[in-house]
mmCIF file of C-alpha atoms in Angstrom:
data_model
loop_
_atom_site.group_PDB
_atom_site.id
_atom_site.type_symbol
_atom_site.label_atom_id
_atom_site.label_comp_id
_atom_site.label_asym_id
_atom_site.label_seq_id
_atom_site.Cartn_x
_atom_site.Cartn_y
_atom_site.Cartn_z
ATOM 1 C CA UNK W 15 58.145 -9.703 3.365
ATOM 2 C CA UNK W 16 59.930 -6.397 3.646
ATOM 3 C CA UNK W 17 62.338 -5.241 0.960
ATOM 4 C CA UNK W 18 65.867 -6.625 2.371
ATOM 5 C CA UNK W 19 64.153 -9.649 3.438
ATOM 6 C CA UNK W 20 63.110 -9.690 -0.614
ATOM 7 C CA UNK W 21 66.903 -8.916 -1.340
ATOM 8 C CA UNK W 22 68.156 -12.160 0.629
ATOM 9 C CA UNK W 23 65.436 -14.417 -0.643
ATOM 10 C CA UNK W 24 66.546 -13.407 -4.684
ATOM 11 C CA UNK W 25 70.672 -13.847 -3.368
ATOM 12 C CA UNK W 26 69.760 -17.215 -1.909
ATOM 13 C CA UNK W 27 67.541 -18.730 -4.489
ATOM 14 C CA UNK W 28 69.285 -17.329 -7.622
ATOM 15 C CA UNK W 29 72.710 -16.238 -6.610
ATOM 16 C CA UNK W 30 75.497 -13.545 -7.846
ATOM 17 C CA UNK W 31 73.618 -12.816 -10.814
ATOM 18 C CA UNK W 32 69.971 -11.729 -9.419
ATOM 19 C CA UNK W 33 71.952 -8.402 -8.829
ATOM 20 C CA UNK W 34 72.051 -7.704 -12.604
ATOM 21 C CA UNK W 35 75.772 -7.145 -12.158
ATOM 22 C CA UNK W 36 78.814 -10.072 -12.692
ATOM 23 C CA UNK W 37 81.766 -9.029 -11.386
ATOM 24 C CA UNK W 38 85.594 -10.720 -12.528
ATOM 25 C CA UNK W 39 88.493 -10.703 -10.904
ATOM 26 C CA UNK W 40 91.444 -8.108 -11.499
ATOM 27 C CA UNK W 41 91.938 -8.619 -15.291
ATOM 28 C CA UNK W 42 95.289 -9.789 -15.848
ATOM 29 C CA UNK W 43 96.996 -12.227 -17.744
ATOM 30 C CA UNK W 44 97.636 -15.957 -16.188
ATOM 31 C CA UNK W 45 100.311 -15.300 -13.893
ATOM 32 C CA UNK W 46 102.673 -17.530 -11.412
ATOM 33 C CA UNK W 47 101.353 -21.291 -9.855
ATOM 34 C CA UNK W 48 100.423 -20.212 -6.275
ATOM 35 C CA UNK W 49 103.554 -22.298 -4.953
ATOM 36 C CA UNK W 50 105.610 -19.126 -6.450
ATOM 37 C CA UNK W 51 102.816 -16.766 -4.989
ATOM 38 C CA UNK W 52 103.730 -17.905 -1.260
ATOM 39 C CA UNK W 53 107.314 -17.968 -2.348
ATOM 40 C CA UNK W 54 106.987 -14.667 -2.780
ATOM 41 C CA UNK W 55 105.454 -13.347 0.176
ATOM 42 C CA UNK W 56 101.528 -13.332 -1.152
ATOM 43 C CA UNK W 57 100.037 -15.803 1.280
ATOM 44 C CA UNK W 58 98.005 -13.564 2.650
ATOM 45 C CA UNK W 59 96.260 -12.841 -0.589
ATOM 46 C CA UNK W 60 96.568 -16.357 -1.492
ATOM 47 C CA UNK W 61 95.568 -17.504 -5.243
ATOM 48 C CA UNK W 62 96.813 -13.992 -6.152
ATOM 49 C CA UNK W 63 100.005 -13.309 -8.847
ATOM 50 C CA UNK W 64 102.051 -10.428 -8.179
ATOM 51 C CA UNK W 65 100.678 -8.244 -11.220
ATOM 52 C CA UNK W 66 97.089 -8.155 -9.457
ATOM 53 C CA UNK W 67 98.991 -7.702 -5.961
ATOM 54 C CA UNK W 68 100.030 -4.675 -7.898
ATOM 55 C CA UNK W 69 97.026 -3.512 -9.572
ATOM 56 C CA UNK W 70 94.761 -3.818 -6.113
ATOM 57 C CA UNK W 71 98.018 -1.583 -4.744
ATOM 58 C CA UNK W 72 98.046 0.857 -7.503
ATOM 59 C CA UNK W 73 93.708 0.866 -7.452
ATOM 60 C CA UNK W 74 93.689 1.670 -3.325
ATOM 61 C CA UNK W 75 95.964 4.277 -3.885
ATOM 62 C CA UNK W 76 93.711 6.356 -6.450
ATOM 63 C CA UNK W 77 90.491 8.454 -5.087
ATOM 64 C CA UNK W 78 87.869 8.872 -7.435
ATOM 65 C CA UNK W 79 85.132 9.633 -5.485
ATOM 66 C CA UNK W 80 85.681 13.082 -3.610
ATOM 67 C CA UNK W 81 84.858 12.916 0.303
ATOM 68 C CA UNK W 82 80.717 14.442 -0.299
ATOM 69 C CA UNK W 83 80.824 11.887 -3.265
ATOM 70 C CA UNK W 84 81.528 8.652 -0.394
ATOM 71 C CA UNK W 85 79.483 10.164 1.853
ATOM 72 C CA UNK W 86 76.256 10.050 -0.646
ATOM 73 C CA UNK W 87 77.310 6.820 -1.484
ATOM 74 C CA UNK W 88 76.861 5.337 1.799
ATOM 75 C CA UNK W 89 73.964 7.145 2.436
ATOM 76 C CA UNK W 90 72.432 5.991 -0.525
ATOM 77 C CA UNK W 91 73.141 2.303 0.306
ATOM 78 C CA UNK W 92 71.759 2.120 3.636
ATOM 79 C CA UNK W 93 68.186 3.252 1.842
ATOM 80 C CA UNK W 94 68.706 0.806 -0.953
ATOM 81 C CA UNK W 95 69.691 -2.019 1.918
ATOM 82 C CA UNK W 96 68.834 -0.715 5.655
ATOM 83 C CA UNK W 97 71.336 -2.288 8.291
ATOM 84 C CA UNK W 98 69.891 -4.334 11.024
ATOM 85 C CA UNK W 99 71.124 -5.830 14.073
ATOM 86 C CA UNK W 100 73.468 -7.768 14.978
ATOM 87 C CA UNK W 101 75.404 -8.003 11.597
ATOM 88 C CA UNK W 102 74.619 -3.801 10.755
ATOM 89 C CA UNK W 103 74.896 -3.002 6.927
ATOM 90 C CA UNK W 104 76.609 -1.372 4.013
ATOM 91 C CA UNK W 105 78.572 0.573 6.282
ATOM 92 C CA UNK W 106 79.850 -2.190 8.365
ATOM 93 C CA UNK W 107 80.265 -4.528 5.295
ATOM 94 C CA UNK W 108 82.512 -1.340 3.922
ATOM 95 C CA UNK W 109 80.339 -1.465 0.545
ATOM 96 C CA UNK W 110 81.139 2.032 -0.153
ATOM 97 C CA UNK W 111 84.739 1.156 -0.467
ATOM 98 C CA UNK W 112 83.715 -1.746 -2.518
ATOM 99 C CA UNK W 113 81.810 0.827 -4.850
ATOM 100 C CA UNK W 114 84.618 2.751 -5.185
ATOM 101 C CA UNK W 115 87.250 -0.034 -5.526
ATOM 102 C CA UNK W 116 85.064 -1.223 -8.567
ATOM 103 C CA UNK W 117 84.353 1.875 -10.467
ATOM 104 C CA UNK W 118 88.082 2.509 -10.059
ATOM 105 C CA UNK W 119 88.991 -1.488 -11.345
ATOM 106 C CA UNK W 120 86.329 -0.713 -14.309
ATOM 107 C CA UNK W 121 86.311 2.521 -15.708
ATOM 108 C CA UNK W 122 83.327 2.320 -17.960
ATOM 109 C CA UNK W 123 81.504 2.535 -14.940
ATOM 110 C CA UNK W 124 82.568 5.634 -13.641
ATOM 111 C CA UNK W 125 80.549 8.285 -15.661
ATOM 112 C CA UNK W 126 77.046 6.594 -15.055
ATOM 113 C CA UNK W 127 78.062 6.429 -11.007
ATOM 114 C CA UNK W 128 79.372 10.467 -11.341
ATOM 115 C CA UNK W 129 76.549 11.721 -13.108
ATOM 116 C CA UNK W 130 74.489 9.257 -10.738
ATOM 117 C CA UNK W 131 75.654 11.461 -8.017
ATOM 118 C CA UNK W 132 75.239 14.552 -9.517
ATOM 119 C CA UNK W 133 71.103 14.072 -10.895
ATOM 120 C CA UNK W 134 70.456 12.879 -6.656
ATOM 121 C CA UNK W 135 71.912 16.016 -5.647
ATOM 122 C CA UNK W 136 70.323 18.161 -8.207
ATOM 123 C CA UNK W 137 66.999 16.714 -8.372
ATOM 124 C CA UNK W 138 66.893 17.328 -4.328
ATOM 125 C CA UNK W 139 67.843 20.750 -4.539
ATOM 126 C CA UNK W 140 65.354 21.214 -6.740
ATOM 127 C CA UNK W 141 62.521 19.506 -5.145
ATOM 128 C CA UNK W 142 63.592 19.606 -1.650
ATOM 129 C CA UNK W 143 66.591 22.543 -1.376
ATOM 130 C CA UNK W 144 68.507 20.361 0.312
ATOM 131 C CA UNK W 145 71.289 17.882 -1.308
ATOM 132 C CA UNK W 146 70.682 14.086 -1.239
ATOM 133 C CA UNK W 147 72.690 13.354 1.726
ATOM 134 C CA UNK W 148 71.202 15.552 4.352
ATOM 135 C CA UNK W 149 67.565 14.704 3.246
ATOM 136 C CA UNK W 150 64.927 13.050 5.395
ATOM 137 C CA UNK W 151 64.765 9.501 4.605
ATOM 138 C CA UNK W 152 61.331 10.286 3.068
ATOM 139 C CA UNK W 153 62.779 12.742 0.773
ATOM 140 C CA UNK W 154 65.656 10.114 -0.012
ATOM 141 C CA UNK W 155 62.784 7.440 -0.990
ATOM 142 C CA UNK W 156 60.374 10.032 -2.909
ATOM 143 C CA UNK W 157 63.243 10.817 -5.037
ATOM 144 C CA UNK W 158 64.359 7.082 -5.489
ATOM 145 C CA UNK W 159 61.013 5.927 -6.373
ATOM 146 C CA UNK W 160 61.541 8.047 -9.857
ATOM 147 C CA UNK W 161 64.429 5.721 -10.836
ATOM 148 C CA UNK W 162 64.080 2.378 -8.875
ATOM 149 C CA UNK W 163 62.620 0.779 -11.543
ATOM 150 C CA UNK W 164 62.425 0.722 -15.683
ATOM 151 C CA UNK W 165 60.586 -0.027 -18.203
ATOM 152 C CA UNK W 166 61.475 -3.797 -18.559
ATOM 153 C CA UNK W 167 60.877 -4.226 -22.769
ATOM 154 C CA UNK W 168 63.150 -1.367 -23.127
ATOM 155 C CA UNK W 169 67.197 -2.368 -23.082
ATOM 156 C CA UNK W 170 68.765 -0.502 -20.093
ATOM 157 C CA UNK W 171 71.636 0.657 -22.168
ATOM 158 C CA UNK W 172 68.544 3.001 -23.511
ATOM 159 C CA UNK W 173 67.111 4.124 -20.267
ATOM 160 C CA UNK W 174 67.840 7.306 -18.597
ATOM 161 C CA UNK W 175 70.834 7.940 -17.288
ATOM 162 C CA UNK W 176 69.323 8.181 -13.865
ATOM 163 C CA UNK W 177 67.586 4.704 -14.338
ATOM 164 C CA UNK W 178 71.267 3.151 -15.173
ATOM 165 C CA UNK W 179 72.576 4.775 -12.329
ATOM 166 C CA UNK W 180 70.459 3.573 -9.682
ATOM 167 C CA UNK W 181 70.701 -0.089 -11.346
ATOM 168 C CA UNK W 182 73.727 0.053 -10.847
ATOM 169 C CA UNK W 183 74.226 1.326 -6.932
ATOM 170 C CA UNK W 184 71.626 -1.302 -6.758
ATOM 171 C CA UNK W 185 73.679 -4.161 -8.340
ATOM 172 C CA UNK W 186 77.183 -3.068 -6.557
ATOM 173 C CA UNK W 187 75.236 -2.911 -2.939
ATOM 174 C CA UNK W 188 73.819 -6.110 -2.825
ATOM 175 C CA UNK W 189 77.384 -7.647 -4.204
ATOM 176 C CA UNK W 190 79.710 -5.544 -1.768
ATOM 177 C CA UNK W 191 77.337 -6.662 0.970
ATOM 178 C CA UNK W 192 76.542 -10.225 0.303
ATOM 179 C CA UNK W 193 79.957 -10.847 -0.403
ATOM 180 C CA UNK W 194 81.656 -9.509 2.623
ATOM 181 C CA UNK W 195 82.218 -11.192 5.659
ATOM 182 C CA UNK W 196 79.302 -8.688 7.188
ATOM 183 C CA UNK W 197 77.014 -10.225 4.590
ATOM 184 C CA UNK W 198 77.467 -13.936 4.617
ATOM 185 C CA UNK W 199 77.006 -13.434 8.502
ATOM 186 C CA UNK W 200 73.678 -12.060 7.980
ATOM 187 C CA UNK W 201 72.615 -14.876 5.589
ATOM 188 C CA UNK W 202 73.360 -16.898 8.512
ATOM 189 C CA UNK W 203 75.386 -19.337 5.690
ATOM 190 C CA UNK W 204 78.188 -21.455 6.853
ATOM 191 C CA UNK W 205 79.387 -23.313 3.913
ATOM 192 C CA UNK W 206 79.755 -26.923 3.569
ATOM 193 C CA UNK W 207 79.645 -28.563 6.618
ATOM 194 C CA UNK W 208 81.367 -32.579 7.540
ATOM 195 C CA UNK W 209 79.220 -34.772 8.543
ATOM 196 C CA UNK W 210 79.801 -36.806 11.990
ATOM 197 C CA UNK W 211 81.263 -40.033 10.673
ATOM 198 C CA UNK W 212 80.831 -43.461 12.624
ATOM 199 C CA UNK W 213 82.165 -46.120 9.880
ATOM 200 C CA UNK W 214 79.823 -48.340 8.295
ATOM 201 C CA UNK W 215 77.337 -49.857 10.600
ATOM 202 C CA UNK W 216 77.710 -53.350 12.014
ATOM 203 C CA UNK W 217 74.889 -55.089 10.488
ATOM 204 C CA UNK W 218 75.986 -53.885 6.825
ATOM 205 C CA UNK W 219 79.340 -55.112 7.809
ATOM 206 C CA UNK W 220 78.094 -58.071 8.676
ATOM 207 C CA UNK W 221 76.436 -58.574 5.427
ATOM 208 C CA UNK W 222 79.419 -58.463 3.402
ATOM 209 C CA UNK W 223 81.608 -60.726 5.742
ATOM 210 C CA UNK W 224 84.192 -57.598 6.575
ATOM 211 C CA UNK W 225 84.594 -55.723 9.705
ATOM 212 C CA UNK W 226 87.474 -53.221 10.489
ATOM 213 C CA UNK W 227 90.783 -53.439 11.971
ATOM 214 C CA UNK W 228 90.084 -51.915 15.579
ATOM 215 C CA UNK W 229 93.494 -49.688 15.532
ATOM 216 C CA UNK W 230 92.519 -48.431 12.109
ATOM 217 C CA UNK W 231 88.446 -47.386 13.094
ATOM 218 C CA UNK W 232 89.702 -46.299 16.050
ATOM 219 C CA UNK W 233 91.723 -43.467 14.447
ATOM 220 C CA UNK W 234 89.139 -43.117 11.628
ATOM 221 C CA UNK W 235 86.381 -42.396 13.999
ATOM 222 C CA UNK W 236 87.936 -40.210 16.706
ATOM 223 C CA UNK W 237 85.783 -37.592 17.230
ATOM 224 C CA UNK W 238 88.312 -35.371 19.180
ATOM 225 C CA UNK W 239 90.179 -35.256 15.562
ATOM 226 C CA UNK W 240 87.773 -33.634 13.873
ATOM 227 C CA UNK W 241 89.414 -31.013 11.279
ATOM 228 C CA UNK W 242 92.275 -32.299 11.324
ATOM 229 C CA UNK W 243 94.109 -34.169 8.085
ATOM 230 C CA UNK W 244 94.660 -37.595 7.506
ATOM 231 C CA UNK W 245 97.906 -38.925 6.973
ATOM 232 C CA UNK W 246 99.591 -41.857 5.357
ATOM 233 C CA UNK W 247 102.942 -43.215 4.840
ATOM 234 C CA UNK W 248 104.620 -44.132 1.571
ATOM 235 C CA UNK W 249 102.645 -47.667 2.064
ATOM 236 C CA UNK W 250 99.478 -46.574 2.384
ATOM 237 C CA UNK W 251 98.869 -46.719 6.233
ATOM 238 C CA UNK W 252 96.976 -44.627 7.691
ATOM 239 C CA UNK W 253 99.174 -42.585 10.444
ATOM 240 C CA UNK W 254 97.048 -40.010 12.119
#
């Protein structure tokens, strides 16, 4: 099993939190019911109040990561998750955005992912004389293979800074791609799905001394209706 197909099997058989990180919403207070959401114009961020309509504005408006910073970015999380056909990858999914919408929603972050950048770019110069992003792939790996993994009896608060880094790009890859319409395609998950519906068969029927009213399992069962909501009247009869 190669390493994304690794990465898929840990998403689908322990979920969210196999990437180390657990991500919240906007932080804000509890805000309007959604009914005054849509009133005001939100539906297309439905479930959202107004103060995080605000905060997501005010948070795509600031840059924090400087144009070579992006760039390494998504470099960085094509190695950590290589794109494959049809779906494509980090760059499709727009995970470096993600990254940067993140670090920008929770600041604490921000110094581990900076100095992050700065140690891949040094510690290729230094080996390689060439920065991170321009590397061979090979070179990329070599240098990734230092920090990829820690020394599990030892808290990662007390690794390297390097180590916490790359735990981190790690963590925010696999989220911003798994959780983006790129990624669930690639999972090949569909949600919950209805079942085709028939009624209850005769010979149970039969059992109990019931059968239906034809004009009611006629609308209950009509395939061609599928998806669309029941309806009833103030008396409880079923209309569509």
């Amino acid at each position: 099993m190669d390493r994304r197909k690794s990465i898929q099997a840990i998403i689908l058989g322990a979920g969210a939190g196999a990437t180390g990180l657990i991500f919240k919403g906007c932080k804000t207070d509890e805000g309007p019911t959604v009914e005054e959401n849509i009133a005001s114009g939100a539906e297309e961020f439905f479930g959202r109040t107004p103060e995080e309509l605000k905060l997501i504005e005010k948070l795509n408006a600031e840059q924090l990561f400087n144009t070579h910073e992006m760039e390494t970015i998504a470099i960085l999380s094509t190695v950590i998750l290589p794109p494959k056909e049809p779906h494509g990858g980090p760059i499709e999914a727009e995970v470096p955005e993600f990254i940067e919408f993140i670090a920008k929603d929770y600041p604490e972050m921000q110094d581990t992912l900076l100095g992050g950048l700065m140690w891949l770019d040094h510690t290729c110069n230094t080996t390689f004389g060439i920065e991170f992003k321009s590397a061979t792939l090979e070179q990329q790996k070599q240098i990734l293979d230092t920090i990829a993994f820690h020394d599990v009896e030892v808290p990662l608060e007390d690794q390297p800074m390097e180590i916490q880094f790359f735990h981190m790009m790690r963590g925010l890859t696999v989220t911003g791609y798994y959780t983006s319409k790129v990624g669930i395609a690639d999972l090949g998950y569909k949600g919950n799905m209805p079942n085709v519906w028939d009624g209850v068969p005769e010979d149970v029927l039969e059992q109990h001394g019931v059968s239906y009213d034809p004009e009611w399992i006629a609308k209950c069962v009509d395939q061609s209706k599928r998806g669309i909501i029941a309806e009833w009247d103030e008396e409880g009869n079923l209309l569509t």
